[in-house]
Structure formats: C-alpha cells, structure tokens
Amino acid sequence: MAFLALFLAYPLFYNVWTSVHDVELGQLLGGAERFNGLENYRAVIDDPAFWHSVRLSLIFTLGSLLLQFAIGFALALLFARPFPLGGLLRSLLLVAWLLPPVVSGTLFRWLLDAESGAYNALFRAVGLDPLSHDWLTDPATSMAGVIFANIWVGVPFNMLLLLVGLHTIDPELHEAAAVDGASAWQRFSLITLPLMRPVSVTVLLLGLVYTFKVFDLIFVMTGGGPVDATRVLSLYVYEVFFTFFRFGQGAAAGLLLLVVPLLAGVFYVRRLRQEQEAPTGGAV
Amino acid sequence: MKPPRHPWLLTAVATVITAAFLLPVYWMAKTSLTRPDRIQTPDPQWVPTPLTGENYSTALGYPGLARALLNSLVISSGVVALTLLLGIPLAYALARVRMRGSGAMVLALLVAQLPPAIVLAAPLFILERRAGLSDTYLGLIAADTTLTLPFTVIVLRPVLRSVPAELEEAALVDGCGLPGVLLRVVLPLMVPGVVAAAGLSFLIGWGEFLFGLTLADGPGVQPVTVLLNAFIGQHGTTWGALMATATLISIPVVCVFALFQRFIVGGLTAGSVRG
C-alpha cells in the first residue's frame, strides 16, 4: 500500500499542488514555484483548444462505446452457443485486444493508408470506390479512422465480459419460454436483454473509463492531427505538459480530465455495493 | 443452452467473422513478409509471392531496435516481479487481517484504476526527475506497476478469502509452521490468480507506451513501443520494415497469451467484473 501511496496517490496529490502553482521548465529541479491559485484553471478554461478537445473526446468516446458494445454483444450471442472450435475462435478474437496499442495504431495507419492500405484496396475491389480515401490525413474523416481502430480494439473485451454475463442466464428460462411458444426475438428481448442489464451497465461504464483514457492509439495514428481534428483531451494534456512545458496548466487540465472517469467510478462502486447488498445479487 | 441444430454452420459463420476481424493482424504479418518493392502498390497482393525475410533484416538493422527489445523485456519482467512482490502480501493482508480501513483500501484500489495514465505521467515526470529515477529501469518499472498492482490485488483477494481460515488453523495445529501453511495450503490455491496477474502484468509492461515516452530520455532504457513510434516518423514510408518490427513486438504477446490463456481470461473477467 505504501508503494501505491508513493507512486500513485502522491503523484495525484502532487498534480493538485502543481495545478495551483506557476511551474515551468526552469524550475524543474526544485525552484521557486509561485502559488497562483486558480490561475491555471482559468487559463485552461479560457483556452478554446481545451473545449475543442472536450468535444472531440465526447465524440470519440460515444462513437467507440456504442459501436463496440453493439458488435461485442452480437458476437457474445454467437459465441454463447456451443459449437465446434468456438473456444479457439473466441481466443483468436482476443488477440486484437491484447496487442500493444502502439502496434495497433501503427497497423491501422498502414491499413487506412491512401494508396496501398488494405481497406482502401478492399473497397476498390468490391466496387465501393468512393469509400477508398486517405482517411487519416483528411481532417473530415480522421476521427472516423481512429474511432474505427478503437472499436476494433474494444470489441473483444466487450464480447468477453458480455459472454460471462450470458452464461449466468439460466437456460431453463429460454426452454420454458420456447415451450410456451415464444419466438426467438421475444426470448431475446423479453428474457436475455432485461437479464443482461446489470452486466451491460458494468461493461459500458468500464468502456467509458477505458475509452476516455485512450492516448497511445490516437497519438500513434494521427498525433492529434490533422489540424487538431483528433486532439482528444488526453492528447491535449500531453501537449500542454510535455510540448509547451506549461506544467501548472497541464496539471489543471489533467485534473479536469479526471472528472468523467471519477463520475463513472462513483456510479460503478455504488452499483457494486447495491448488488452485494441485494439478496439475489451476483449476476455479475 | 441447448445444442444448436447445425453446429458446423455456426462454426463456419464464426470462422468468417473471426477471419474478417483478424484481417489487420494478417495484413501486418503479410506486409512484413512481402518484397519491399511490392508493398506500396495501388493493387496490393493479398498473398505475398515470393516470401521474403528482407524486411526483418532491414528492421533488425535499425540502430537501437535490439536494445529496445531487450529494454522492454527487462521492464516487463521487472513489472511482473514488483507487482507480485507487492501484490501478494497486500492481497493477503486485505483478505485476512481485520484492520481498520481495509474497506477503504479496497475502494482505493478500484479508484486507482480510473485515472488516465497521462494524469500520472505528468507529475511522475517532475517527481522522478527530481528523485533521479527518470531514465532508469526502476523508474519505468515503478510507473508501470501503478497500472498492474490494483487489479492484481483485486484478482487475488477473493481467491485468498475463499481459503477457509479454519483450514489454515487446522494445519497450524497439526504442527505445520506458518510458512508451511502458506506454502502448502494457500499457495496452491493462488496459482491461477498469480499466473493471471503475472501474465497480464507482463502484457501491460510490454505494451506500455506513455511512461516510456515521458520517463525515458534516451535509447538506454527506452522500450520498443516508443522506438516503433519514432520509426513511423523517420522511416515513414518503409512499411515493410515497420510491419516487421510490429510483428516482432506482437510475438511475445501472442506467446504469453497462448501459454496462459485460461488463466488470463479468468483473471480478466474476475478483475473487471467482480471488483
């Protein structure tokens, strides 16, 4: 615990301290930092680039979250049924999630390359020429490109957790419903969906926290560009801190970046508590 | 769920989906084995002929790549060691010892997984620099361990709790010393959790990028993920060598996962869902 305090809690508190001081590169090795109250926060809030990145973060997070959840759910439904090689194929899918984000980023930079990228070649091959496009270097489409890559990374994890949830549903419920003449769609919408609600909320919350954090993937794919089109909050903080060395401001922006995951975390912990208290709890 | 009527049909559907999903990975491996002059063409080859190792020799010829691979190995092994060294006793204490505030500590561990790495990287940059830890293996290992330690404890604690205290007491009564109890009763039960934690810690340490980017100054301790990113700028158009490097980085990931798959999947779901 001491380690966590030293390397996790202390830096976070130090971040709070930095955020109310005027710290710059010159004072890095212990100089006179001037206390400047909420000055750094004001500078961040007055910075249009900050609000731009907030908007981009929301687009990136919501776009990734909904699609990776929907695809993950569909795959979980498929893999919940027993069939030959199911386990092996499921494990293969997980590889996408396990690759280091830097590798995935590099890879998608190449896949979405204008001329010889695989996806564009594929589009041309099947006659969808208009879709063949230099996705990442056009500001209008670069966000779609990074969301696409992030969905690819996120789908297996969503699938895995939702699969665990599906296995907790008592199969007899489905059988009884089938005997009573419920169609497949009715069984899905009236049994599976409601029973999957607790797991789904958990998966979405975790997804929200993870997606909001994403740095490496975007940094490698576009570096925030072209023309700031993909400079989400985490990249904004990085730039203020490590490119302009405005440490105080970077720290302030970093703390503002914490707001969303913290809210999600509070919600998540409260749900865990409720489930533990509920007598039947523990669908998860 | 009752067996489907056409199991092999499902297999076929799942295979097609998996193949489509893994196209990027295939494309990486494929590009790395394609002759450099056939890579950047408007009409790319889907199956490379002839296969060539040329991109790999180009990649391995880049200065610093071998060193960076070694650095990543040192760092991720260090992360595994430090995580287990700190995580096992901590999980044991939180599961067994009744002390004030252990509930708050568990909560703190959950919260510890929330902050984006960038929020940590920034203060760590200043602090490690002042403490002389930046640009050292230890500095990077310690930073990465902040990512692995919380979930390790979260995965291990329920396992330790499931060991009935009576069992430990009984073994003590039977004349087994405390180390013997830990070794013979507790440890065997922990194996799956420990393997999961070790495997995931290795994967996280191996793939980590941001701390490597900000806390390692030069090629001395720089992990290979940072080098790969640097290559994109420098050798931007040599996709063959770049994909060869990316493949080299992916191989340990796939190996570790293939070896410890069962444990890792178990740990992943336990760590994220059970809390």
Coordinates of C-alpha atoms in Angstrom, one line a residue, chain B:
Chain B
M1 CA -28.1 -23.6 -23.8
K2 CA -29.3 -26.4 -25.9
P3 CA -27.1 -27.6 -28.7
P4 CA -27.9 -25.8 -32.0
R5 CA -29.3 -27.8 -34.8
H6 CA -26.4 -27.1 -37.2
P7 CA -23.3 -26.7 -35.1
W8 CA -20.9 -26.7 -38.1
L9 CA -22.9 -23.9 -39.7
L10 CA -22.2 -21.8 -36.6
T11 CA -18.6 -22.7 -36.8
A12 CA -18.5 -21.5 -40.4
V13 CA -20.2 -18.2 -39.6
A14 CA -17.9 -17.7 -36.6
T15 CA -14.8 -18.5 -38.7
V16 CA -15.7 -16.0 -41.4
I17 CA -16.3 -13.3 -38.8
T18 CA -13.1 -14.1 -36.9
A19 CA -11.1 -14.1 -40.2
A20 CA -12.6 -10.7 -41.2
F21 CA -11.9 -9.3 -37.7
L22 CA -8.3 -10.5 -37.8
L23 CA -7.6 -9.1 -41.3
P24 CA -5.5 -6.3 -39.7
V25 CA -3.2 -8.9 -38.0
Y26 CA -2.9 -10.9 -41.2
W27 CA -2.1 -7.7 -43.1
M28 CA 0.7 -6.9 -40.6
A29 CA 2.3 -10.3 -40.9
K30 CA 1.7 -10.4 -44.7
T31 CA 3.3 -7.0 -45.3
S32 CA 6.3 -8.0 -43.1
L33 CA 6.9 -10.9 -45.5
T34 CA 6.3 -9.1 -48.8
R35 CA 9.2 -7.9 -51.0
P36 CA 9.7 -4.2 -50.4
D37 CA 9.0 -3.2 -54.0
R38 CA 5.6 -4.9 -53.9
I39 CA 4.3 -3.4 -50.7
Q40 CA 3.2 0.1 -51.7
T41 CA 1.3 -0.6 -54.8
P42 CA -2.2 0.6 -55.6
D43 CA -3.1 -3.1 -56.1
P44 CA -1.6 -4.9 -53.1
Q45 CA -1.0 -8.6 -53.2
W46 CA -3.3 -10.5 -50.8
V47 CA -0.9 -13.4 -50.7
P48 CA 2.8 -12.4 -51.0
T49 CA 4.9 -14.2 -53.5
P50 CA 7.7 -14.8 -53.0
L51 CA 8.0 -14.6 -49.3
T52 CA 11.0 -12.7 -48.1
G53 CA 12.8 -12.0 -44.8
E54 CA 14.2 -8.8 -46.2
N55 CA 12.0 -6.5 -44.0
Y56 CA 13.1 -8.3 -40.9
S57 CA 16.8 -7.8 -41.7
T58 CA 16.1 -4.2 -42.5
A59 CA 14.3 -3.7 -39.2
L60 CA 16.9 -5.5 -37.2
G61 CA 19.5 -3.3 -38.9
Y62 CA 17.9 -0.2 -37.4
P63 CA 20.1 1.1 -34.7
G64 CA 18.6 0.6 -31.3
L65 CA 16.0 -2.0 -32.1
A66 CA 17.7 -4.9 -30.4
R67 CA 18.5 -2.8 -27.4
A68 CA 14.9 -1.5 -27.2
L69 CA 13.5 -5.1 -27.4
L70 CA 15.9 -6.0 -24.5
N71 CA 14.8 -2.9 -22.6
S72 CA 11.1 -3.9 -22.9
L73 CA 12.0 -7.4 -21.7
V74 CA 13.8 -6.1 -18.7
I75 CA 11.0 -3.6 -17.9
S76 CA 8.1 -6.1 -18.3
S77 CA 9.9 -8.8 -16.3
G78 CA 10.6 -6.2 -13.6
V79 CA 6.9 -5.2 -13.6
V80 CA 5.9 -8.8 -13.1
A81 CA 8.4 -9.2 -10.2
L82 CA 7.5 -6.0 -8.5
T83 CA 3.7 -6.5 -8.9
L84 CA 3.8 -10.0 -7.4
L85 CA 6.2 -8.9 -4.7
L86 CA 3.9 -6.1 -3.6
G87 CA 0.6 -7.6 -4.7
I88 CA 0.6 -11.0 -2.9
P89 CA 1.3 -9.7 0.6
L90 CA -1.1 -6.8 0.1
A91 CA -3.9 -9.1 -1.1
Y92 CA -3.2 -11.5 1.8
A93 CA -3.4 -8.7 4.3
L94 CA -6.6 -7.3 2.8
A95 CA -8.2 -10.7 2.8
R96 CA -7.1 -12.0 6.2
V97 CA -6.1 -9.3 8.6
R98 CA -9.0 -7.5 10.1
M99 CA -7.9 -3.9 10.3
R100 CA -9.4 -0.5 10.2
G101 CA -9.8 0.9 6.8
S102 CA -9.3 -2.2 4.8
G103 CA -12.7 -1.5 3.1
A104 CA -11.4 2.0 2.2
M105 CA -8.3 0.4 0.8
V106 CA -10.2 -1.9 -1.5
L107 CA -12.2 1.1 -2.6
A108 CA -9.0 2.9 -3.2
L109 CA -7.7 0.1 -5.4
L110 CA -10.9 0.3 -7.5
V111 CA -10.4 4.1 -7.8
A112 CA -6.7 3.6 -8.6
Q113 CA -7.7 2.1 -11.9
L114 CA -9.6 5.2 -13.1
P115 CA -7.0 7.9 -13.7
P116 CA -5.8 8.2 -17.3
A117 CA -2.1 7.4 -17.5
I118 CA -1.4 10.9 -18.7
V119 CA -2.6 12.3 -15.4
L120 CA 0.1 10.2 -13.7
A121 CA 2.8 10.6 -16.3
A122 CA 2.8 14.4 -15.8
P123 CA 3.6 14.5 -12.1
L124 CA 5.8 11.4 -12.3
F125 CA 7.8 13.2 -14.9
I126 CA 8.6 16.0 -12.4
L127 CA 8.9 13.8 -9.4
E128 CA 11.1 11.1 -10.9
R129 CA 13.3 13.7 -12.4
R130 CA 13.8 15.3 -9.0
A131 CA 14.4 11.9 -7.4
G132 CA 16.9 10.9 -10.1
L133 CA 14.6 8.0 -11.1
S134 CA 13.8 9.2 -14.6
D135 CA 15.7 7.3 -17.4
T136 CA 16.2 4.3 -15.1
Y137 CA 14.7 0.8 -15.4
L138 CA 13.4 1.2 -11.9
G139 CA 11.6 4.4 -12.7
L140 CA 9.8 2.8 -15.6
I141 CA 9.1 -0.4 -13.7
A142 CA 7.6 1.5 -10.8
A143 CA 5.5 3.7 -13.0
D144 CA 4.1 0.7 -14.9
T145 CA 3.4 -1.1 -11.6
T146 CA 0.9 1.6 -10.7
L147 CA -1.1 0.2 -13.6
T148 CA -0.8 -3.5 -12.7
L149 CA -0.9 -3.5 -8.9
P150 CA -4.5 -2.5 -8.3
F151 CA -6.0 -5.3 -10.5
T152 CA -3.6 -7.8 -9.2
V153 CA -4.9 -7.3 -5.7
I154 CA -8.5 -7.2 -6.9
V155 CA -8.0 -10.6 -8.6
L156 CA -6.1 -12.2 -5.7
R157 CA -8.1 -11.0 -2.8
P158 CA -11.3 -13.1 -3.4
V159 CA -9.1 -16.2 -4.0
L160 CA -7.4 -15.7 -0.7
R161 CA -10.7 -15.1 1.0
S162 CA -12.1 -18.3 -0.3
V163 CA -9.5 -20.2 1.8
P164 CA -11.3 -21.0 5.0
A165 CA -9.4 -19.7 8.0
E166 CA -10.2 -23.0 9.8
L167 CA -8.1 -24.8 7.2
E168 CA -5.1 -22.6 7.9
E169 CA -5.7 -23.0 11.7
A170 CA -6.1 -26.8 11.4
A171 CA -2.8 -27.0 9.5
L172 CA -1.2 -24.9 12.2
V173 CA -2.5 -27.2 14.9
D174 CA -1.2 -30.2 13.0
G175 CA 2.3 -28.9 13.5
C176 CA 2.7 -27.1 10.2
G177 CA 4.6 -23.9 10.7
L178 CA 3.2 -20.6 9.3
P179 CA 5.5 -20.7 6.2
G180 CA 4.4 -24.3 5.7
V181 CA 0.8 -23.3 5.8
L182 CA 1.3 -20.5 3.3
L183 CA 3.3 -22.8 1.0
R184 CA 1.2 -25.9 1.2
V185 CA -2.4 -24.7 1.7
V186 CA -2.6 -21.1 0.5
L187 CA -0.2 -21.0 -2.4
P188 CA -1.6 -23.9 -4.5
L189 CA -5.0 -22.2 -4.4
M190 CA -3.4 -18.9 -5.5
V191 CA -1.7 -20.3 -8.6
P192 CA -4.4 -19.4 -11.1
G193 CA -4.7 -15.9 -9.8
V194 CA -0.9 -15.4 -9.6
V195 CA -0.5 -16.7 -13.2
A196 CA -3.2 -14.4 -14.4
A197 CA -1.7 -11.4 -12.6
A198 CA 1.8 -12.3 -13.9
G199 CA 0.6 -12.7 -17.4
L200 CA -1.4 -9.6 -17.5
S201 CA 1.3 -7.6 -15.9
F202 CA 3.8 -8.8 -18.5
L203 CA 1.4 -7.8 -21.3
I204 CA 0.8 -4.4 -19.8
G205 CA 4.5 -3.8 -19.1
W206 CA 5.4 -4.9 -22.6
G207 CA 2.8 -2.7 -24.3
E208 CA 3.2 0.4 -22.2
F209 CA 4.0 3.5 -24.2
L210 CA 3.2 6.7 -22.4
F211 CA 5.6 6.3 -19.4
G212 CA 8.3 5.1 -21.8
L213 CA 7.8 8.2 -23.9
T214 CA 7.9 10.6 -21.0
L215 CA 10.2 9.0 -18.4
A216 CA 12.9 7.5 -20.6
D217 CA 15.1 10.1 -22.2
G218 CA 17.5 8.2 -24.4
P219 CA 17.9 4.8 -26.0
G220 CA 19.4 3.5 -22.8
V221 CA 16.1 2.3 -21.2
Q222 CA 13.6 3.2 -23.9
P223 CA 11.1 0.4 -24.5
V224 CA 10.4 -0.9 -28.0
T225 CA 6.9 0.6 -28.2
V226 CA 8.5 4.1 -28.1
L227 CA 11.0 3.2 -30.7
L228 CA 8.3 1.9 -33.0
N229 CA 6.5 5.2 -32.8
A230 CA 9.8 7.0 -33.5
F231 CA 10.2 4.8 -36.6
I232 CA 7.0 6.0 -38.1
G233 CA 8.3 9.5 -38.5
Q234 CA 11.8 8.6 -39.5
H235 CA 11.1 5.6 -41.8
G236 CA 7.6 6.6 -42.5
T237 CA 7.3 5.0 -45.9
T238 CA 9.2 1.8 -45.3
W239 CA 6.1 0.0 -44.2
G240 CA 7.7 -3.4 -44.7
A241 CA 10.3 -2.9 -42.0
L242 CA 7.8 -1.1 -39.8
M243 CA 5.4 -4.1 -40.0
A244 CA 8.3 -6.5 -39.4
T245 CA 9.0 -4.5 -36.2
A246 CA 5.4 -4.5 -35.2
T247 CA 5.2 -8.3 -35.8
L248 CA 8.3 -8.8 -33.6
I249 CA 6.7 -6.8 -30.8
S250 CA 3.5 -8.8 -31.1
I251 CA 5.1 -12.3 -31.0
P252 CA 5.7 -12.3 -27.2
V253 CA 2.2 -11.0 -26.6
V254 CA 0.7 -13.9 -28.6
C255 CA 3.0 -16.4 -27.0
V256 CA 2.3 -15.3 -23.4
F257 CA -1.4 -15.3 -24.2
A258 CA -1.3 -18.7 -25.8
L259 CA 0.6 -20.2 -22.9
F260 CA -1.5 -18.8 -20.1
Q261 CA -4.8 -18.2 -21.9
R262 CA -7.1 -20.0 -19.5
F263 CA -5.7 -18.0 -16.5
I264 CA -5.6 -14.7 -18.3
V265 CA -9.2 -14.9 -19.5
G266 CA -10.3 -15.9 -16.0
G267 CA -8.3 -13.1 -14.4
L268 CA -9.6 -10.5 -16.9
T269 CA -13.2 -11.2 -16.2
A270 CA -12.7 -11.6 -12.5
G271 CA -10.8 -8.4 -12.2
S272 CA -13.1 -6.2 -14.2
V273 CA -16.5 -7.6 -13.3
R274 CA -16.2 -8.8 -9.8
G275 CA -14.4 -5.8 -8.4

